[in-house]
Coordinates of C-alpha atoms in Angstrom, one line a residue:
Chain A
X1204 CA -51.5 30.9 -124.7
X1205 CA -50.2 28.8 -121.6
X1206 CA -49.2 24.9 -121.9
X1207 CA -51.9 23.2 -121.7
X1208 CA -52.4 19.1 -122.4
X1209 CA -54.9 19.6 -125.5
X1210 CA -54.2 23.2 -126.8
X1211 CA -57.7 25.1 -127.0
X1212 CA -58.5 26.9 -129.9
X1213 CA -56.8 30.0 -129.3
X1214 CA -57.1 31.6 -132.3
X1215 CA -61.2 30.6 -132.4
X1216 CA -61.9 32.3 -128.7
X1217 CA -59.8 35.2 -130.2
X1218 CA -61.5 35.5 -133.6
X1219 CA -65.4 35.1 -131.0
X1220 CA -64.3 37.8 -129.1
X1221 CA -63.5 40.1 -131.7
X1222 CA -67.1 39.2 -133.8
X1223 CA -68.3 40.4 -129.9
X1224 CA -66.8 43.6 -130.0
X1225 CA -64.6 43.2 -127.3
X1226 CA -61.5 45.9 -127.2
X1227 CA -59.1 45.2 -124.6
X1228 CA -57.7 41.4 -124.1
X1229 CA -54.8 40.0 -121.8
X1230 CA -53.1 37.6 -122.9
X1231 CA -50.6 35.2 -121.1
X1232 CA -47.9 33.2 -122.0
X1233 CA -47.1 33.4 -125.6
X1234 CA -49.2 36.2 -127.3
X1235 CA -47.6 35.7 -130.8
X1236 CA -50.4 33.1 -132.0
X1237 CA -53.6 35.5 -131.7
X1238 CA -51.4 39.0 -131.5
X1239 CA -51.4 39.8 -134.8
X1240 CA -55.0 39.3 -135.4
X1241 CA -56.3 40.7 -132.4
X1242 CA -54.0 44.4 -133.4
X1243 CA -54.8 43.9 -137.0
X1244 CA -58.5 44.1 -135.3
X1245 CA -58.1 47.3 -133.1
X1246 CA -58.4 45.2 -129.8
X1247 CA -55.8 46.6 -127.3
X1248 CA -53.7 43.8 -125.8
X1249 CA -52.7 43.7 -122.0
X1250 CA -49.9 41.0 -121.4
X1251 CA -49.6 39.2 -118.0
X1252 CA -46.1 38.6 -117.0
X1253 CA -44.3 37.5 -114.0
X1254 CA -41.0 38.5 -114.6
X1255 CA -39.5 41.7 -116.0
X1256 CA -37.8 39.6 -119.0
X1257 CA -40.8 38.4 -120.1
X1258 CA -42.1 41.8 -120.1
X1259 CA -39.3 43.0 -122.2
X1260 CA -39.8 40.0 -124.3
X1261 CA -43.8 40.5 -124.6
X1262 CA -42.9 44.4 -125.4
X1263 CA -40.7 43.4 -128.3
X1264 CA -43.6 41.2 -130.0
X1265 CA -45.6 44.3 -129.7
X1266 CA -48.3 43.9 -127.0
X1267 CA -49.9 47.1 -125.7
X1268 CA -49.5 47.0 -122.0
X1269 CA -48.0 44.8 -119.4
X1270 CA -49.9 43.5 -116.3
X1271 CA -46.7 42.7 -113.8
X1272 CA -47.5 40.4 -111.4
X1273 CA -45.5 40.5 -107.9
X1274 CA -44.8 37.4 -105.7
X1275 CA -48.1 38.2 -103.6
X1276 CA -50.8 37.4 -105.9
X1277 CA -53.2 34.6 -105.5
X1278 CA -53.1 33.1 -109.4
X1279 CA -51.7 29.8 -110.8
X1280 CA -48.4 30.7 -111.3
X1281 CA -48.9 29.0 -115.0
X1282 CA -45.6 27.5 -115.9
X1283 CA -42.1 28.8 -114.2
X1284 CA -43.7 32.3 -112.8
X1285 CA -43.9 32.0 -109.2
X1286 CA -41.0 30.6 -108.8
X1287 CA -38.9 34.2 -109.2
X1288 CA -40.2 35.8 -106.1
X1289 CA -39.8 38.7 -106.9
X1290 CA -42.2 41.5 -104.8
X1291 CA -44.6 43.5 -106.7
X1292 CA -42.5 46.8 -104.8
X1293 CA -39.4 45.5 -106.7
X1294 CA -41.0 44.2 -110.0
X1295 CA -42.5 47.8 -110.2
X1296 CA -39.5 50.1 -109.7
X1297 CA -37.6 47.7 -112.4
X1298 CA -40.6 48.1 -115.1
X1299 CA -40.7 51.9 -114.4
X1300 CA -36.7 51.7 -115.5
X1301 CA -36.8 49.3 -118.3
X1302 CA -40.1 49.5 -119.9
X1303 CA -41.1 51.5 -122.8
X1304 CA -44.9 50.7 -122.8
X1305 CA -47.5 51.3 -120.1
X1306 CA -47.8 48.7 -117.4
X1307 CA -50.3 47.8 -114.5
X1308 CA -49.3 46.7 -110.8
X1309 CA -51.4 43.2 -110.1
X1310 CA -50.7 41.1 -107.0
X1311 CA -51.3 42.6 -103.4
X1312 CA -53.5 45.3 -104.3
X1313 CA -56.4 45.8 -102.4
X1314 CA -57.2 49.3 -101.5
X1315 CA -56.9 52.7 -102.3
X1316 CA -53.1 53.0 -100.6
X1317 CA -52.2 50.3 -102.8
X1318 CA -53.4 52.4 -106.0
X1319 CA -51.7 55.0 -104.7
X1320 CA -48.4 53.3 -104.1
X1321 CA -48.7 51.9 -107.5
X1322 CA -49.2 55.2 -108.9
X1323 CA -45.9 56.4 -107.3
X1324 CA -44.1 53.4 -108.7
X1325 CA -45.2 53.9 -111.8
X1326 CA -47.9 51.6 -112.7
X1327 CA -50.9 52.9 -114.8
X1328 CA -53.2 51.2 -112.3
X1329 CA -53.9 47.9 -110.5
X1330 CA -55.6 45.2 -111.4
X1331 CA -57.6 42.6 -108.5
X1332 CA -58.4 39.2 -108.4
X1333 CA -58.6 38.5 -104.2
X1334 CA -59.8 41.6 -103.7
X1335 CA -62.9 41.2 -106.2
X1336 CA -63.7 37.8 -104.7
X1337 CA -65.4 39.7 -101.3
X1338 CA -67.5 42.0 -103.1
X1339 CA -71.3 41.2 -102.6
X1340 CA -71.7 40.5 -106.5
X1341 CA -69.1 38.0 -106.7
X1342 CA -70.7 34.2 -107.4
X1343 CA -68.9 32.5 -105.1
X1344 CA -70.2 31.4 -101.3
X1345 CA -70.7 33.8 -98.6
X1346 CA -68.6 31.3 -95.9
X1347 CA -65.2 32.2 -98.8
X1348 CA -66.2 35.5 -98.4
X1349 CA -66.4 35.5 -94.7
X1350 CA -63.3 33.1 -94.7
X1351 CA -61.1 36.1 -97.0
X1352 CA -62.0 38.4 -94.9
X1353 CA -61.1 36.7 -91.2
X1354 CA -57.6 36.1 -93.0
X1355 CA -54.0 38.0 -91.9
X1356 CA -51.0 38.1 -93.7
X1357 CA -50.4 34.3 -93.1
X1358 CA -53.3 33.3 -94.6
X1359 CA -52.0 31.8 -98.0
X1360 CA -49.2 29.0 -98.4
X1361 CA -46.7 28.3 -101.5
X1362 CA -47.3 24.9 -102.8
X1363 CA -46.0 22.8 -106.0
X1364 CA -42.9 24.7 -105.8
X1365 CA -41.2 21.4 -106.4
X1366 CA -42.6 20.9 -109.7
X1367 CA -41.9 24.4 -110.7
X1368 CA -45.2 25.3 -110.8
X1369 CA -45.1 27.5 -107.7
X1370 CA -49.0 28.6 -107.0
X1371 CA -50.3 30.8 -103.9
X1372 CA -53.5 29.1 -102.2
X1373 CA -55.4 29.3 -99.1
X1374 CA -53.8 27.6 -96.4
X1375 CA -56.3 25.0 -95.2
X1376 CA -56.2 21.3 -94.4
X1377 CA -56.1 20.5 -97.9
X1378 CA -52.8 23.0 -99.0
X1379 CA -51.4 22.3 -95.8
X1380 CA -51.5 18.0 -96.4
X1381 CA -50.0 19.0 -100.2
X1382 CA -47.5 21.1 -98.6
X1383 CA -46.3 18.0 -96.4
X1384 CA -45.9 15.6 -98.8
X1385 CA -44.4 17.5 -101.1
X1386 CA -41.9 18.4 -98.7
X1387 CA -41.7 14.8 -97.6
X1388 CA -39.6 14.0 -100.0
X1389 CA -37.0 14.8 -102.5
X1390 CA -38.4 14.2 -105.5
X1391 CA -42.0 13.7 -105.5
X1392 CA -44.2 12.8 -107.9
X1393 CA -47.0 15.2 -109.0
X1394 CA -49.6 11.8 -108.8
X1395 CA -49.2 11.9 -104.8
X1396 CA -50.8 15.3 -104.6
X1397 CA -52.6 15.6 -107.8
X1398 CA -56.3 13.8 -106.1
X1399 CA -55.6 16.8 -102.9
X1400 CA -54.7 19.8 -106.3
X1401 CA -58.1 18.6 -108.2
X1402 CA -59.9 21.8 -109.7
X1403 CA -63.0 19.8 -109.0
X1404 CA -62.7 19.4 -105.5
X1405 CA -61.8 23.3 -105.3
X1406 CA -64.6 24.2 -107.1
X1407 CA -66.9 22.8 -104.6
X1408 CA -65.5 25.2 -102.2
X1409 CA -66.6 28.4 -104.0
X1410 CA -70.0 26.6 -104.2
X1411 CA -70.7 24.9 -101.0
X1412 CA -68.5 27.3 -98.5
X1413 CA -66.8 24.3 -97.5
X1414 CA -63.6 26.0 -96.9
X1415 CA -61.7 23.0 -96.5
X1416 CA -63.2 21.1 -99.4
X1417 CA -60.1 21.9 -101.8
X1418 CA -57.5 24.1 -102.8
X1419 CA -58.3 27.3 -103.8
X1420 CA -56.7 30.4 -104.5
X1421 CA -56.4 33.7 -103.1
X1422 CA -53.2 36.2 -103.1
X1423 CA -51.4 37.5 -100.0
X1424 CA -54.1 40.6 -100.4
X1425 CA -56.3 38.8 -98.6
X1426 CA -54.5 40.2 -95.6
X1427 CA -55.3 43.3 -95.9
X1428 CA -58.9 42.9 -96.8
X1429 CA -61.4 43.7 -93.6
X1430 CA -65.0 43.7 -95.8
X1431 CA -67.6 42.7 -98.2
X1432 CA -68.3 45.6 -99.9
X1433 CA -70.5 46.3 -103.4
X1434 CA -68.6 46.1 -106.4
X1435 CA -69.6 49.6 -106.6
X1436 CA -68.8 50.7 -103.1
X1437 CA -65.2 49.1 -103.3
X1438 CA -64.2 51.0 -106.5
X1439 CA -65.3 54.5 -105.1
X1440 CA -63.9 53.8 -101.8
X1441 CA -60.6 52.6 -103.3
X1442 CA -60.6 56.1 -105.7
X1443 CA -61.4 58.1 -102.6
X1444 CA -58.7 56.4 -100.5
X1445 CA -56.1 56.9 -103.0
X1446 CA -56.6 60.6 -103.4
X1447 CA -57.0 61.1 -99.8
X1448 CA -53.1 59.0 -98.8
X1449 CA -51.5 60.9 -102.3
X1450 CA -53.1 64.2 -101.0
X1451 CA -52.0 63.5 -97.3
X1452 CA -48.5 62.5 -98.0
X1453 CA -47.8 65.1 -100.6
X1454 CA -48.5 68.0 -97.9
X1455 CA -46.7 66.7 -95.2
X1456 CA -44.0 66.0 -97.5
X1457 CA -43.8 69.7 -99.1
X1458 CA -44.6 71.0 -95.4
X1459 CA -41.6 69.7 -93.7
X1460 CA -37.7 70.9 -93.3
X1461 CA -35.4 70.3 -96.5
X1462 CA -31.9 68.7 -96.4
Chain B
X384 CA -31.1 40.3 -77.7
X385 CA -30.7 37.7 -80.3
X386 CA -30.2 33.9 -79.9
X387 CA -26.3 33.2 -79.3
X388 CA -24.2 30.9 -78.6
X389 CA -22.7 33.2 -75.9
X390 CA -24.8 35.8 -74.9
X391 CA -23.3 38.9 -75.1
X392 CA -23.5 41.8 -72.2
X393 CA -26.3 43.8 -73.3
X394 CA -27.1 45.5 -70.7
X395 CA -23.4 46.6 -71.0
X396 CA -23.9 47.7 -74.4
X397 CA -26.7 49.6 -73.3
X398 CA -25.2 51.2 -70.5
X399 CA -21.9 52.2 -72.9
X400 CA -24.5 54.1 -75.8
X401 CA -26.2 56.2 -72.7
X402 CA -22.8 57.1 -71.3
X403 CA -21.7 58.3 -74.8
X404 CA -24.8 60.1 -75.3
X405 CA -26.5 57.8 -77.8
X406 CA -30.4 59.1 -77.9
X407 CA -31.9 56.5 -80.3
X408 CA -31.2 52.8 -80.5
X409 CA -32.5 49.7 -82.7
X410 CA -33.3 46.6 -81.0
X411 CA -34.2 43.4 -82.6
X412 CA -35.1 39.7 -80.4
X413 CA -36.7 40.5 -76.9
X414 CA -35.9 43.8 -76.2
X415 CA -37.4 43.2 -72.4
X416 CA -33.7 42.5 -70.9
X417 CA -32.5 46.1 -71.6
X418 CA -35.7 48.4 -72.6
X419 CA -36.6 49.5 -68.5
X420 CA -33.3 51.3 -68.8
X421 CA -33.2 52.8 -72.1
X422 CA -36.7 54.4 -71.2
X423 CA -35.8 55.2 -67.9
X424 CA -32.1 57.4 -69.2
X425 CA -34.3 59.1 -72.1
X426 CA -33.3 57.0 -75.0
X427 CA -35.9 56.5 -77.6
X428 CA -36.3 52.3 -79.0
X429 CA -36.8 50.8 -82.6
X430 CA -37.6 47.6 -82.2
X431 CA -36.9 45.7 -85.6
X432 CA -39.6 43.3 -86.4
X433 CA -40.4 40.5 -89.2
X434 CA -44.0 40.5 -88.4
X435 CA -46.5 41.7 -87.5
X436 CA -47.3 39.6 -84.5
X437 CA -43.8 40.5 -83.0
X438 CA -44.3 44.1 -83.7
X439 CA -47.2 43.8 -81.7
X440 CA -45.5 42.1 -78.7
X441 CA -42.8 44.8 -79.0
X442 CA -45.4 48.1 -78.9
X443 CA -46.9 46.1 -76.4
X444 CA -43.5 45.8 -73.9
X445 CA -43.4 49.5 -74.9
X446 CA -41.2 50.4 -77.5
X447 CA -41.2 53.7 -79.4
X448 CA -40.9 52.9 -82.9
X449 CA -40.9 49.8 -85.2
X450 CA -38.6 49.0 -88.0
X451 CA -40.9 46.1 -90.2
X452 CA -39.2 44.2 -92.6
X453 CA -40.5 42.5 -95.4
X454 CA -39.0 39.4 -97.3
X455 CA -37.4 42.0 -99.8
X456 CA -34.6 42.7 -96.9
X457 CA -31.1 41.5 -97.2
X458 CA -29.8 41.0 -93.6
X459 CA -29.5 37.6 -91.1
X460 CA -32.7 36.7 -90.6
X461 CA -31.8 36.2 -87.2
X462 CA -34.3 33.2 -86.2
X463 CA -37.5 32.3 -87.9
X464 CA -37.7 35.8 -89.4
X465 CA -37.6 35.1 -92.9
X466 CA -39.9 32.3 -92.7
X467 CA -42.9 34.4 -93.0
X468 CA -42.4 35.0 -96.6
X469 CA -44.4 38.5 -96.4
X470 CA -43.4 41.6 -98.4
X471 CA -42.7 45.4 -97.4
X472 CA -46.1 46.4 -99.3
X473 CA -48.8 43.9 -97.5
X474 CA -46.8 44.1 -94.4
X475 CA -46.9 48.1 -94.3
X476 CA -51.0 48.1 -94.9
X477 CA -50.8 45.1 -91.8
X478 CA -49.3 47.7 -89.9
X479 CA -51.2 50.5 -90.8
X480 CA -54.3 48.4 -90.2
X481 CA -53.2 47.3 -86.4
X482 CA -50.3 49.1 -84.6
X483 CA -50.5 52.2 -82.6
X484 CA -47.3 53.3 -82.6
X485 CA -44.6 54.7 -85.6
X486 CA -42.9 52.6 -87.8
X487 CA -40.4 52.7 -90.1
X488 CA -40.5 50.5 -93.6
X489 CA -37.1 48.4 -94.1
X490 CA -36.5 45.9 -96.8
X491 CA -36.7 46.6 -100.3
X492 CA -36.1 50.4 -100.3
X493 CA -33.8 52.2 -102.5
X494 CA -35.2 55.3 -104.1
X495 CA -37.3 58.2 -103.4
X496 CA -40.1 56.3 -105.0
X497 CA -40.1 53.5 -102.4
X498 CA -39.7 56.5 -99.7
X499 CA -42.7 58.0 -101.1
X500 CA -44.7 54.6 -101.2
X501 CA -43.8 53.9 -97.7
X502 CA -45.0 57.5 -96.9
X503 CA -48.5 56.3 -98.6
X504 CA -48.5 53.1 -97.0
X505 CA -48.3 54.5 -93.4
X506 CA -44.7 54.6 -92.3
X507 CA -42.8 57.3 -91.1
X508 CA -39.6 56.8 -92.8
X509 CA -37.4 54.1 -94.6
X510 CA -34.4 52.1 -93.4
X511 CA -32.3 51.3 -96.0
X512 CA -29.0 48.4 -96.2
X513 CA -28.0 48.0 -99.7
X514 CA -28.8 51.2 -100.6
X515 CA -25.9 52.3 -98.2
X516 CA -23.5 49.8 -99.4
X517 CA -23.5 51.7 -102.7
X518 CA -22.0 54.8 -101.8
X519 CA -18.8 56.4 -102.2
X520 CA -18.1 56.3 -98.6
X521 CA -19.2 52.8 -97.7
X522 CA -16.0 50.9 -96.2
X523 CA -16.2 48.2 -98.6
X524 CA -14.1 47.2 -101.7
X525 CA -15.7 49.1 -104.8
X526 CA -15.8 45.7 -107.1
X527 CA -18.7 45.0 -104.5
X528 CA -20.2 47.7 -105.1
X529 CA -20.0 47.6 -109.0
X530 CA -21.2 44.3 -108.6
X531 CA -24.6 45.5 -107.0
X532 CA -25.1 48.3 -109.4
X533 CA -24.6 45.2 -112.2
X534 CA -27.2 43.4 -110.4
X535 CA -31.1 43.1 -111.5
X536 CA -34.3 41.8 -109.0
X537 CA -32.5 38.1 -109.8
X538 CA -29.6 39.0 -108.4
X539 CA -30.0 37.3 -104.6
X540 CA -30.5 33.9 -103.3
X541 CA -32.4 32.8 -100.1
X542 CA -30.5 30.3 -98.2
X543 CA -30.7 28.1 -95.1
X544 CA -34.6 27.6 -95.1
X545 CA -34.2 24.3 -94.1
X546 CA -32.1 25.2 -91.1
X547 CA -35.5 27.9 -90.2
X548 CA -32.6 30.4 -90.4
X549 CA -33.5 32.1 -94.1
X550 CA -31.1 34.0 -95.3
X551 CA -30.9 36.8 -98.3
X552 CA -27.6 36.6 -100.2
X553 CA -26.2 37.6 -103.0
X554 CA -26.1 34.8 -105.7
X555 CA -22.8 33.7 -106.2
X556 CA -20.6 30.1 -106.7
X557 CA -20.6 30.1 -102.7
X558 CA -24.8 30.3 -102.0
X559 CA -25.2 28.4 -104.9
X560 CA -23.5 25.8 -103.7
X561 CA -25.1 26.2 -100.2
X562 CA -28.6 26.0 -101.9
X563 CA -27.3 23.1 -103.4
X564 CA -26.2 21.1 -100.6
X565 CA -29.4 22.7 -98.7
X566 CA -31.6 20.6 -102.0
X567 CA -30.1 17.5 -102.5
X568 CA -31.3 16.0 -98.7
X569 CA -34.2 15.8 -96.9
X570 CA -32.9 16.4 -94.4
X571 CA -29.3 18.2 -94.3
X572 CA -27.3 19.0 -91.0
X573 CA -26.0 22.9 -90.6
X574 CA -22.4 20.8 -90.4
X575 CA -22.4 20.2 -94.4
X576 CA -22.6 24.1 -95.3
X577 CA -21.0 25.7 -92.1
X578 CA -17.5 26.1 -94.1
X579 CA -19.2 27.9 -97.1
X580 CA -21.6 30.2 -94.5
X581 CA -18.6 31.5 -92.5
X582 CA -18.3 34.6 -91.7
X583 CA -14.9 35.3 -92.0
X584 CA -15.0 34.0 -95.4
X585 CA -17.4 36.3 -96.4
X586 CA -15.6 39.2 -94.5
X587 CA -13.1 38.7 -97.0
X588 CA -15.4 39.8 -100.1
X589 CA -15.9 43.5 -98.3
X590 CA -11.9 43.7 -97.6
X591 CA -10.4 41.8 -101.4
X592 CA -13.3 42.5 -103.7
X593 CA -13.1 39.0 -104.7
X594 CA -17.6 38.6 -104.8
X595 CA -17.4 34.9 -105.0
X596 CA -14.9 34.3 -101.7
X597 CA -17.8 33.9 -99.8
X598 CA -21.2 35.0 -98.7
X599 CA -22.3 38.4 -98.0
X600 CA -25.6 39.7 -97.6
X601 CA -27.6 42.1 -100.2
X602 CA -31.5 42.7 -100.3
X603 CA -33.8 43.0 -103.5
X604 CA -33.0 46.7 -103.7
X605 CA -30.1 45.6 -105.6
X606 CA -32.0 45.4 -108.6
X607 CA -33.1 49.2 -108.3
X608 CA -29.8 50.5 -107.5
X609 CA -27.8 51.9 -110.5
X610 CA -24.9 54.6 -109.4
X611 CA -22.3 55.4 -106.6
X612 CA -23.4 58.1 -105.1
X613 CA -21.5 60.4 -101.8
X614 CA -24.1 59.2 -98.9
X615 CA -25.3 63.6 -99.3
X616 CA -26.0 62.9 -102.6
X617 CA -27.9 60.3 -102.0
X618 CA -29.8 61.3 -99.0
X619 CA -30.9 64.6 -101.5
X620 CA -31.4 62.7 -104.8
X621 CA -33.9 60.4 -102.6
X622 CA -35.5 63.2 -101.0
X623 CA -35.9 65.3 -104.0
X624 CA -37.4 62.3 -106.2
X625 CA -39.6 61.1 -103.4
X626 CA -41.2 64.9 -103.6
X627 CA -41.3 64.9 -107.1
X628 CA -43.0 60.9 -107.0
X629 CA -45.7 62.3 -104.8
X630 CA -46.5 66.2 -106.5
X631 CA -46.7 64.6 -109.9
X632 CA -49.0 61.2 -109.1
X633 CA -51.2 63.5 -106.8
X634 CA -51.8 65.8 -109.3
X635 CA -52.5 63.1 -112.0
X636 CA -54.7 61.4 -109.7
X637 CA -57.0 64.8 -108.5
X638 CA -57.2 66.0 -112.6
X639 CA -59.0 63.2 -113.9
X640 CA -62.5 62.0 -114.0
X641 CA -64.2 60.8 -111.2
X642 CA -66.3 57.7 -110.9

């Protein structure tokens, strides 16, 4: 449902999907055009939003679920999202006071404290993108993987903010070149970066393990993540973790002096 | 020990705390010119920290604690600080991942829930600014303190990027026009927003009430916080849901099914 130069047929993928059985769909942007089919069809509908109005806004139409989606993620922010930034810690407490419906935590999760925190917050779970991408499974080349994993907190950089279309990538020399021309000037035109932005030349990077071959995106998560795990092994490990920081900081807390 | 234009006598400072009996004390910059002799008369350091390559530096000169604060904060940046751009949550796992020593999670804390989190996360304990601000004891004129319980998570402004001197303020017709000014060069001198920065101007918002007289610092908590409390009421409410945050997402969490 985002802006996009020749519309797809929205209404098509969602009417396929449906004929395939498939029960849970997230949506972004404006659900209205497919939401009524797709309830009308049992499929329960998880909306990604960036801000808490939107979220209100999505509730209202009648979506299912929210996916909230913090400053740290890795995603295009799609339209006017990123350019809030407002941290998934903040965008979490405010859901848990406003919303009615269930929501999930997305962007800076990567491990079983993270579930945990989320949890605490609130959230009915996390959702991953970054943290997915260094699994053994995922189809994208082992030098991105390696390159994910070698990353600290500084690894990512804010480009296109100037065109309000704020997006998290990996800082390379690619992000960092867009980065200086768009800060270069006052008013830059998308056309000077747009050849450096090109989803071709980041796909080649997931292919080849050219790291540096385009822009390509992964969230602030990346961070935190120290291994290349099975997809298997990393959602056990995560469930284990969780249980074992909730467990630990509940009986320290309930062990120590009161007020 | 930060930058100023007329360094001030720490070591005097220091040597005034230990006299009164002062047992714990916060540092921020290069605590080197003072830490030998808080040590050596039994007083135990926080060093306050942006990132986590200073905290290392810090636990490395040999402080005892550090305060890490993510972008969520709402205090002077005091240098590059806020450049970094990295939030409570990622920066708490980076923490948890590399540093040896205790540390205390600041920026973005409000509520028991965020005590809990930091709990899971690693810390030992919050540090909290705006949360204080809101109480029926703070010295500051109540029409700024119904204005941050009117506030939501869009309620701030980050100013003086461009100066590498980022700033969290609350939004009003003063930052606005700083972020203005701040926008409309390449390349602006500190000159052309000193007058609307000053410090006694925004002095004046604690003391008249008048929010818009100037600039005056707030963090993203803003947008969590919701009453007046006593500072004791407060410090229990906190306590008491940060308990209840943990017992009831622990015990979700070990009831259902496992993988």
């Amino acid at each position: 449902m985002l802006p996009a130069l020749n519309t797809p047929d929205y209404l098509g993928y969602a009417k396929a999907a449906v004929e395939e059985g498939i029960k849970i769909i997230e949506t972004a942007g404006n659900p209205e055009p497919i939401l009524k089919y797709l309830k009308s069809n049992g499929v329960t509908v998880i909306h990604k939003c960036v801000s808490l109005g939107h979220a209100l806004k999505a509730q209202a139409k009648g979506v299912d679920c929210i996916s909230i989606d913090g400053i740290e993620w890795g995603i295009c922010s799609a339209g006017h999202g990123g350019e809030y930034d407002t941290t998934s810690m903040i965008l979490l407490g405010r859901c848990a006071q406003e919303l009615k419906i269930p929501f999930l935590a997305s962007g800076g999760f990567a491990d079983g404290k993270g579930l945990a925190m989320a949890l605490i917050l609130g959230a009915q779970g996390i959702n991953m993108g970054t943290r997915w991408m260094c699994t053994v499974e995922a189809p994208i080349h082992q030098n991105v993987k390696e390159a994910i994993v070698k990353m600290d907190e500084n690894g990512t950089i804010l480009v296109l903010r100037k065109f309000r279309n704020t997006t998290r990538l990996a800082k390379n020399e690619v992000t960092l070149e867009v980065h200086k021309i768009e800060n270069s000037k006052l008013e830059p035109q998308f056309q000077e970066v747009a050849h450096l932005m090109s989803g071709a030349r980041g796909k080649g990077v997931y292919e080849t393990g050219d790291i540096n071959a385009g822009v390509w995106s992964v969230g602030l998560a990346a961070g935190l993540i120290k291994s290349i795990p099975t997809c298997e092994e990393l959602a056990r490990t995560i469930e284990r973790e969780a249980a074992e920081a909730l467990s630990k900081a509940n009986s320290l807390y309930t062990n120590r002096a009161s007020l």
